[in-house]
Amino acid sequence: MSTASLPSYVAPSFSRTPSYTAEPTAYEQRLALNRLRPRPSGEITKQSKGGGVSLRFIAQANDATLPVYGCGATVEGAVEVAKPDGVLSVDVKIKGTLHLKEIAEGGTVTYELCLSRMSLWNKDRDPGVCPPSLSFSLPLPATFNDGKNDFPLPPTHEVHLNGMPGFRATVEYSVTAYVDKGILKKAATSILPKQQNSNTVSTPFIYYPRSRPSVPIPPPMVFSSRTPGVIETSDWRCFESIIPARSSGVSDITTKVLPPMALHAVF
């Protein structure tokens, strides 16, 4: 048995490769375009009572009063220390809680939704004096565990359920910065105990997880003026079912279901 030899292969010429253009040419068309939202460039700053510590959040809307984050977002910003001399450590913490209170009986249940803490600077670990500004970046988890199962991280929300016994549910999130300056020696007297010299600043933030379909919704269907129903287009898939009439003189029942083509699966 003889085996025919394979035809020779000629490498393609790269000079024939079409050049890339950001916009379609005369013989091209754009099939889909998903425009990304520009990242906000505003900042939000929260200060402690004495003004010694500030929490600065970046990538926020210009008119926002509280930081806002979505699903899978990262809390980014910086902790700014007005007087870094004598600082022992700087930490930042994110906390989320779900409070469920029964109004009639007064019982309260609290679930910890998320808790993450980051050490930004520590005298025992980092040499020199604490920097006046320390950046941080903490990702938000997508889920939380109630001890048995995993659930999506709920959005910031507050609801009151009237009636008996009545409930009040609150979901809240916060960011806290801790600046530790050790023990206040002046406070160590026989009357007053030693006090921790620390500056703390905390602020709530809003968590709004959003989602969108992978493809846009097709144009709405148009009702036909000639025949009952709508005009079928390539954007909608039609599934028709006929229920035969059991009695003579009665018309069959025709049912049409038109889901978008993007939701139609072919097996």
Short mmCIF file of C-alpha atoms in Angstrom, two decimals:
data_model
loop_
_atom_site.label_atom_id
_atom_site.label_comp_id
_atom_site.label_asym_id
_atom_site.label_seq_id
_atom_site.Cartn_x
_atom_site.Cartn_y
_atom_site.Cartn_z
CA MET A 1 0.00 0.00 0.00
CA SER A 2 1.35 3.36 -0.95
CA THR A 3 0.69 6.45 1.06
CA ALA A 4 0.21 9.72 -0.75
CA SER A 5 2.42 12.48 0.50
CA LEU A 6 0.85 15.47 2.15
CA PRO A 7 0.76 18.68 0.17
CA SER A 8 3.43 21.19 0.95
CA TYR A 9 2.56 23.95 3.41
CA VAL A 10 3.16 27.56 2.56
CA ALA A 11 3.47 29.94 5.48
CA PRO A 12 1.03 32.84 5.25
CA SER A 13 2.34 36.26 4.52
CA PHE A 14 1.86 38.65 7.41
CA SER A 15 1.55 41.48 4.95
CA ARG A 16 -1.95 40.20 4.18
CA THR A 17 -3.08 40.47 7.80
CA PRO A 18 -5.63 43.28 8.02
CA SER A 19 -4.66 46.22 10.15
CA TYR A 20 -6.56 46.83 13.37
CA THR A 21 -8.87 49.80 13.62
CA ALA A 22 -10.85 50.95 16.63
CA GLU A 23 -13.90 51.72 14.50
CA PRO A 24 -15.47 49.46 11.81
CA THR A 25 -14.43 50.10 8.23
CA ALA A 26 -16.79 50.33 5.24
CA TYR A 27 -17.11 46.52 4.93
CA GLU A 28 -17.28 45.72 8.66
CA GLN A 29 -19.95 45.93 11.32
CA ARG A 30 -19.90 45.93 15.10
CA LEU A 31 -21.68 42.95 16.63
CA ALA A 32 -21.51 44.01 20.27
CA LEU A 33 -19.98 46.76 22.34
CA ASN A 34 -19.98 46.79 26.11
CA ARG A 35 -18.79 50.14 27.35
CA LEU A 36 -17.18 50.11 30.76
CA ARG A 37 -18.12 52.80 33.21
CA PRO A 38 -15.26 55.19 33.89
CA ARG A 39 -13.81 54.76 37.35
CA PRO A 40 -14.91 57.57 39.69
CA SER A 41 -12.14 59.98 40.61
CA GLY A 42 -13.65 61.61 43.71
CA GLU A 43 -12.40 61.23 47.27
CA ILE A 44 -14.11 61.09 50.67
CA THR A 45 -12.27 61.96 53.88
CA LYS A 46 -13.44 61.22 57.43
CA GLN A 47 -11.55 62.60 60.44
CA SER A 48 -11.39 61.62 64.10
CA LYS A 49 -12.79 63.97 66.74
CA GLY A 50 -9.43 65.54 67.46
CA GLY A 51 -8.38 65.59 63.82
CA GLY A 52 -5.32 63.46 64.50
CA VAL A 53 -6.35 60.60 62.20
CA SER A 54 -8.10 60.71 58.84
CA LEU A 55 -9.58 58.02 56.62
CA ARG A 56 -9.39 58.92 52.94
CA PHE A 57 -11.27 56.83 50.36
CA ILE A 58 -10.49 57.03 46.66
CA ALA A 59 -12.46 56.14 43.51
CA GLN A 60 -15.72 57.63 44.79
CA ALA A 61 -18.43 59.70 43.13
CA ASN A 62 -17.94 63.45 43.46
CA ASP A 63 -21.31 63.98 45.17
CA ALA A 64 -21.10 60.97 47.52
CA THR A 65 -21.20 61.52 51.29
CA LEU A 66 -20.34 57.90 52.17
CA PRO A 67 -18.11 55.40 50.35
CA VAL A 68 -20.07 53.10 48.03
CA TYR A 69 -18.89 49.67 46.83
CA GLY A 70 -20.31 46.89 44.69
CA CYS A 71 -19.96 43.12 44.46
CA GLY A 72 -16.33 41.99 44.51
CA ALA A 73 -15.10 45.56 44.98
CA THR A 74 -11.98 46.58 46.86
CA VAL A 75 -12.02 49.17 49.62
CA GLU A 76 -9.12 51.46 48.76
CA GLY A 77 -7.78 54.51 50.47
CA ALA A 78 -5.26 55.73 53.01
CA VAL A 79 -4.92 56.34 56.74
CA GLU A 80 -3.36 59.73 57.39
CA VAL A 81 -1.71 60.51 60.73
CA ALA A 82 -1.28 64.18 61.66
CA LYS A 83 1.48 63.53 64.25
CA PRO A 84 3.30 60.28 63.41
CA ASP A 85 5.89 60.67 66.21
CA GLY A 86 5.39 58.10 68.93
CA VAL A 87 3.04 55.88 66.91
CA LEU A 88 3.39 52.19 67.73
CA SER A 89 1.02 50.65 65.17
CA VAL A 90 -1.59 51.52 62.55
CA ASP A 91 -4.38 49.09 61.64
CA VAL A 92 -7.50 49.25 59.48
CA LYS A 93 -10.54 47.00 59.85
CA ILE A 94 -13.64 46.25 57.77
CA LYS A 95 -16.69 44.92 59.57
CA GLY A 96 -20.14 43.88 58.43
CA THR A 97 -23.02 42.89 60.70
CA LEU A 98 -26.63 41.78 60.42
CA HIS A 99 -28.80 42.78 63.38
CA LEU A 100 -32.20 41.14 63.83
CA LYS A 101 -34.27 42.50 66.71
CA GLU A 102 -37.64 41.24 67.91
CA ILE A 103 -39.51 44.34 69.03
CA ALA A 104 -42.10 42.72 71.32
CA GLU A 105 -39.80 40.41 73.27
CA GLY A 106 -36.66 42.51 72.93
CA GLY A 107 -34.49 39.66 71.71
CA THR A 108 -31.58 40.45 69.39
CA VAL A 109 -29.56 38.22 67.07
CA THR A 110 -26.36 39.42 65.42
CA TYR A 111 -24.53 37.75 62.53
CA GLU A 112 -21.02 38.70 61.53
CA LEU A 113 -21.03 39.05 57.75
CA CYS A 114 -17.41 39.92 57.12
CA LEU A 115 -14.40 40.88 59.19
CA SER A 116 -10.96 41.62 57.82
CA ARG A 117 -8.12 43.50 59.46
CA MET A 118 -4.85 44.73 57.97
CA SER A 119 -1.75 45.94 59.77
CA LEU A 120 -0.47 48.96 57.87
CA TRP A 121 2.51 49.76 60.08
CA ASN A 122 4.08 48.37 63.26
CA LYS A 123 7.06 49.72 65.17
CA ASP A 124 8.37 46.23 65.99
CA ARG A 125 8.26 45.21 62.33
CA ASP A 126 8.90 48.37 60.34
CA PRO A 127 11.99 50.52 60.92
CA GLY A 128 11.97 54.28 61.33
CA VAL A 129 9.10 56.60 62.11
CA CYS A 130 5.53 55.91 61.03
CA PRO A 131 4.78 57.52 57.63
CA PRO A 132 2.15 60.29 57.68
CA SER A 133 0.08 58.47 55.04
CA LEU A 134 -0.43 54.70 54.73
CA SER A 135 -2.35 53.21 51.80
CA PHE A 136 -4.61 50.19 52.17
CA SER A 137 -6.57 47.91 49.85
CA LEU A 138 -9.03 45.38 51.27
CA PRO A 139 -11.25 43.25 48.97
CA LEU A 140 -14.82 42.58 50.02
CA PRO A 141 -15.89 38.92 50.12
CA ALA A 142 -18.69 37.81 47.82
CA THR A 143 -20.30 35.50 50.41
CA PHE A 144 -20.65 34.98 54.15
CA ASN A 145 -21.25 31.87 56.26
CA ASP A 146 -23.87 31.69 59.00
CA GLY A 147 -22.21 28.64 60.53
CA LYS A 148 -23.92 26.17 58.21
CA ASN A 149 -24.20 27.50 54.67
CA ASP A 150 -22.71 30.16 52.41
CA PHE A 151 -24.90 33.04 51.26
CA PRO A 152 -24.25 36.07 49.05
CA LEU A 153 -23.11 39.10 51.00
CA PRO A 154 -26.31 41.14 51.50
CA PRO A 155 -26.52 44.83 50.57
CA THR A 156 -26.77 47.66 53.06
CA HIS A 157 -30.39 47.63 54.17
CA GLU A 158 -32.80 48.44 56.98
CA VAL A 159 -36.38 47.19 57.24
CA HIS A 160 -39.14 47.32 59.85
CA LEU A 161 -41.74 44.52 59.91
CA ASN A 162 -44.90 45.61 61.69
CA GLY A 163 -47.30 43.37 63.53
CA MET A 164 -46.80 40.98 66.42
CA PRO A 165 -44.16 40.39 67.52
CA GLY A 166 -42.56 42.75 64.97
CA PHE A 167 -39.01 42.69 63.71
CA ARG A 168 -36.33 45.14 62.74
CA ALA A 169 -33.45 44.01 60.52
CA THR A 170 -30.35 46.06 59.76
CA VAL A 171 -27.39 45.24 57.53
CA GLU A 172 -24.49 47.65 57.95
CA TYR A 173 -20.82 47.87 57.05
CA SER A 174 -18.03 50.04 58.42
CA VAL A 175 -14.32 50.83 58.07
CA THR A 176 -12.26 51.70 61.15
CA ALA A 177 -8.67 52.91 61.45
CA TYR A 178 -6.71 52.45 64.69
CA VAL A 179 -3.57 54.44 65.53
CA ASP A 180 -1.91 53.18 68.72
CA LYS A 181 0.43 55.54 70.57
CA GLY A 182 0.99 53.40 73.66
CA ILE A 183 0.24 54.21 77.30
CA LEU A 184 -0.41 57.72 78.56
CA LYS A 185 2.01 58.16 81.47
CA LYS A 186 0.26 61.27 82.75
CA ALA A 187 -2.93 59.31 83.32
CA ALA A 188 -1.21 56.71 85.50
CA THR A 189 -2.04 57.98 89.00
CA SER A 190 -3.38 56.38 92.12
CA ILE A 191 -6.87 57.54 91.19
CA LEU A 192 -6.93 57.18 87.42
CA PRO A 193 -5.76 53.94 85.82
CA LYS A 194 -3.45 53.84 82.84
CA GLN A 195 -5.19 54.79 79.63
CA GLN A 196 -4.41 53.70 76.12
CA ASN A 197 -3.32 56.63 73.93
CA SER A 198 -4.98 55.69 70.65
CA ASN A 199 -6.77 57.61 67.96
CA THR A 200 -9.66 55.94 66.15
CA VAL A 201 -11.77 57.03 63.20
CA SER A 202 -14.67 54.99 61.86
CA THR A 203 -17.23 55.50 59.13
CA PRO A 204 -20.01 53.38 57.62
CA PHE A 205 -19.98 52.56 53.94
CA ILE A 206 -22.72 51.47 51.56
CA TYR A 207 -22.57 48.06 49.90
CA TYR A 208 -24.75 47.76 46.79
CA PRO A 209 -24.01 44.61 44.77
CA ARG A 210 -25.20 45.02 41.19
CA SER A 211 -25.34 42.59 38.29
CA ARG A 212 -26.23 42.81 34.63
CA PRO A 213 -26.85 40.28 31.84
CA SER A 214 -23.97 39.26 29.60
CA VAL A 215 -25.84 40.55 26.55
CA PRO A 216 -28.29 43.46 26.25
CA ILE A 217 -32.03 42.89 26.13
CA PRO A 218 -33.29 42.71 22.52
CA PRO A 219 -35.69 45.34 21.15
CA PRO A 220 -39.27 44.91 22.37
CA MET A 221 -41.68 42.83 20.33
CA VAL A 222 -44.17 44.56 18.04
CA PHE A 223 -47.77 43.37 17.76
CA SER A 224 -48.92 42.44 14.28
CA SER A 225 -51.90 44.24 12.77
CA ARG A 226 -52.63 41.43 10.29
CA THR A 227 -52.51 38.29 12.42
CA PRO A 228 -53.02 37.73 16.16
CA GLY A 229 -49.81 37.89 18.12
CA VAL A 230 -46.50 39.60 17.56
CA ILE A 231 -44.16 39.91 14.60
CA GLU A 232 -41.47 37.26 14.89
CA THR A 233 -37.90 38.50 14.51
CA SER A 234 -34.45 36.94 14.78
CA ASP A 235 -34.02 38.45 18.25
CA TRP A 236 -36.75 36.25 19.74
CA ARG A 237 -37.13 32.48 19.56
CA CYS A 238 -40.71 31.25 19.08
CA PHE A 239 -41.98 28.03 20.67
CA GLU A 240 -45.50 27.14 19.59
CA SER A 241 -47.86 24.63 21.16
CA ILE A 242 -51.39 23.72 20.06
CA ILE A 243 -54.00 22.35 22.45
CA PRO A 244 -56.68 20.51 20.41
CA ALA A 245 -60.28 21.35 21.15
CA ARG A 246 -62.33 18.55 22.69
CA SER A 247 -65.63 19.74 21.30
CA SER A 248 -66.65 20.32 17.72
CA GLY A 249 -67.17 23.88 16.63
CA VAL A 250 -64.53 25.16 19.04
CA SER A 251 -61.17 26.37 17.78
CA ASP A 252 -57.91 24.91 18.99
CA ILE A 253 -55.86 26.91 21.49
CA THR A 254 -52.50 28.10 20.16
CA THR A 255 -49.84 29.08 22.67
CA LYS A 256 -46.62 30.88 21.74
CA VAL A 257 -43.69 31.48 24.06
CA LEU A 258 -41.01 33.87 22.81
CA PRO A 259 -37.87 34.02 24.97
CA PRO A 260 -34.88 36.09 23.80
CA MET A 261 -32.46 34.22 21.57
CA ALA A 262 -29.69 34.78 24.11
CA LEU A 263 -31.61 32.67 26.63
CA HIS A 264 -32.31 29.85 24.19
CA ALA A 265 -30.15 26.76 24.64
CA VAL A 266 -29.74 24.19 21.89
CA PHE A 267 -29.13 20.58 22.98
#
